[in-house]
Amino acid sequence: MKYLLNVAVLVGLAVYGAAFFAVPLPDLAARTGEPLQRWQLLVQIILLPEDWLFAAWFGNPMSFSLLDRLPVLLVAGGILAWAYLLGWLIVGFFEGVGSRRRAEPENNRTREAPPASQPPIKLTRLETFVFSMGAGLAALGAWTLIMGLFGVLDRVWTVAVPGAATLLATLWVRFRVAASRPFALPEAAEAAIQQPARQTEEMLGPRWLWLAAPFAAAIVLAAMLPPVDFDVREYHLQAPKEFYQQGRITFLPHNVYANMPLGAEMLALLTMVISGDWWLGALAGKTAIAAFTPLCALGLYAAGRRFFSTTAGVAAALAYISIPWVVGLSASGLIEAATACYTLLAVYALLLRGGRTIFLAGFFAGAAVATKYPAALFVLVPMGVWVVVNGFANRDSACLAADGTSASKRKNDKRDSAAVPVAAKQTRRFPIAAKRLTLFLLAATVCGGPWFVKNWAFTGNPTYPLLYEAFGGKTWNEEKNRRWNEVHRPKEFSPDTLGKDLGSVAMTSQWISPLIVPLAALALLGLFGAAGPPAAWRPIVWPLFAYFAFVIAAWWLFTHRIDRFWFPVLPVMALLAGAGACWSAARWWRGLLRAMIIFGLTANFLVAASAVWYNAWFVPLHFLRDDPRLIDPWHWRLDVRSTGGTILTVGDAAVFDFHSPVLYSTCFDDCVFERLVEGKTSSEVLAELRSRDIEFIYVSWGEIARYRSKGNYGFTDFVQPEVFDRLVEDEVLEPLPPINGFSGRAYRVAK
């Protein structure tokens, strides 16, 4: 039987690997004009001349610069250091207070130790670092939001006072409690935590984590580059730029996306405030946001080591950070990596099953919601259910919390246990579950709540622009809501569609890794008792699989099924992959696992380091800031020609790289040009444009056509070439010469 199982595993891995590398890549097919499979991409990368790769890294003609990244690193590093100190205080307060309370005598008696059945909740040094960094980054995001709402982003004390207070508080606590060391475990205690995990001989030691270094370096180097992703230039960095320029956070009627939760983007706003420059601050903020991925990898290593084994932790960390999709999204300025990190930390804290870790779980769940609305469904709801279910199921802790009696004493008192009816025991669990859920939700409110309060105050809708049917919303209407729902809700529920979408999760999504799915699948072997990880791991593996299945089901049933929406559950999948890596302790599996890791990481790095993404790692920043090859050439041309007036864009909302003042609107917002022109005579239009100091108008006909294409977001019918032709004939606008190869047109407003 064991022999057959080994053969089945080998065949399954071989079939998956062959199918994985045979998957075509649609994005590359669109570029090259022909289908390109994964193995073909790898072959091309390997066979292409070295100067092709060097041209991507160093530019053409080749140049090299890293010193100009130093200010970016200093600002980003300062934010991360501040976040760690602040988070250390937050995490240390709950852990340290709890540790001292357990040691303090009460009524001349010392409280009994928690029952042996409960996992230790005291954190190791690595866990303390990971939780502290996550908590600190979330707290800084919430602080920046509050200061922005009060309109004091242009005041020095906004950063200086809380920064100095954090440093002084950290030093005071360090010296105050140095003897008791409540924030770190003694070596013996840390070893005791790891003892249950050492049921299998380690196949991947901690030194294997050095293989993550190239991916971390690639993420940091690319994160310091100017943004090229559309969403990043439209609102992830554009919204902080506008808030910084006006010195406060307000409602932006022209950018609906800027009014959604921007917890991760607040780090970019904070770096802009610290650096005093929106451009430098944007790059530093982009780098700080990218740091969530290495932090998540460290969290996976810590979680795998605590709950499973060192091999599981190493495999989980390497499997996650090496995913090309993770590298690309993290370095681009998109914020899914932040949501994913907070999701993992919330799951991690719940798995620790301590009363105080419920607060941390709620805090991180709220931090996830503060980054994206979907996290309310994907993280907050299932975590809340998890808290309630665990409160009912954990009989010992429920009795302990209900009347203060230790679980071990109650368990040993058989007569008392027999005298308590089952109904009474169940009744005791209701208030315990309710208390835990209340604590969880209160902690979630600390990070996520301010964003809902902000939207309620600005728009009358706490979930703006969602739930318009229930709350309405400023500047929103039935037509906008209809268009929004048409593109953000699923349309087909056929078996074929389900199979295709599940296939995307398992294999066909373009930039996933060949490691994570097959290793995670091996974790199922232990659940069904066929083989695999030790049976003691099942209480951890089952909830992880259930949570992963819930997220995928919710993604398919309630969203428009963009791959990025299920991205935040990838760390959970990686943790399962870590458990699956330990499915066998046989010598042949040890060798095969190591070979899989080396091959998978090599293939992933070739993709991540190639020109699939923007990897001008060593090109001087002053070359890249205004490089017309990377941004819309009209942006560059209009910025050069501008004499300080405002540029009005029509159809183009990715306006981050404009140095001149700019007026724009997203496709879901009221078109600024339509509002200025509709129903007015040419002389009135000219007066409107001059009153707003509008110097140029740029119309992106390519973007407008994309919005108007079937199944897309739509765009107002008012904007037509005839409208601009009329304004040109009436000498309101003067057309500028076109740019070959670009469909956009630009006009100068008559003086």
JSON list of C-alpha atoms in Angstrom, two decimals, residues 104-111:
[
{"chain": "A", "resi": 104, "resn": "GLU", "atom": "CA", "xyz": [1.55, 38.05, 40.35]},
{"chain": "A", "resi": 105, "resn": "PRO", "atom": "CA", "xyz": [0.09, 36.60, 43.57]},
{"chain": "A", "resi": 106, "resn": "GLU", "atom": "CA", "xyz": [-3.60, 37.04, 44.12]},
{"chain": "A", "resi": 107, "resn": "ASN", "atom": "CA", "xyz": [-5.04, 36.70, 47.65]},
{"chain": "A", "resi": 108, "resn": "ASN", "atom": "CA", "xyz": [-1.71, 35.16, 48.75]},
{"chain": "A", "resi": 109, "resn": "ARG", "atom": "CA", "xyz": [-2.03, 32.54, 46.01]},
{"chain": "A", "resi": 110, "resn": "THR", "atom": "CA", "xyz": [-0.39, 32.20, 42.62]},
{"chain": "A", "resi": 111, "resn": "ARG", "atom": "CA", "xyz": [-2.70, 31.44, 39.74]}
]
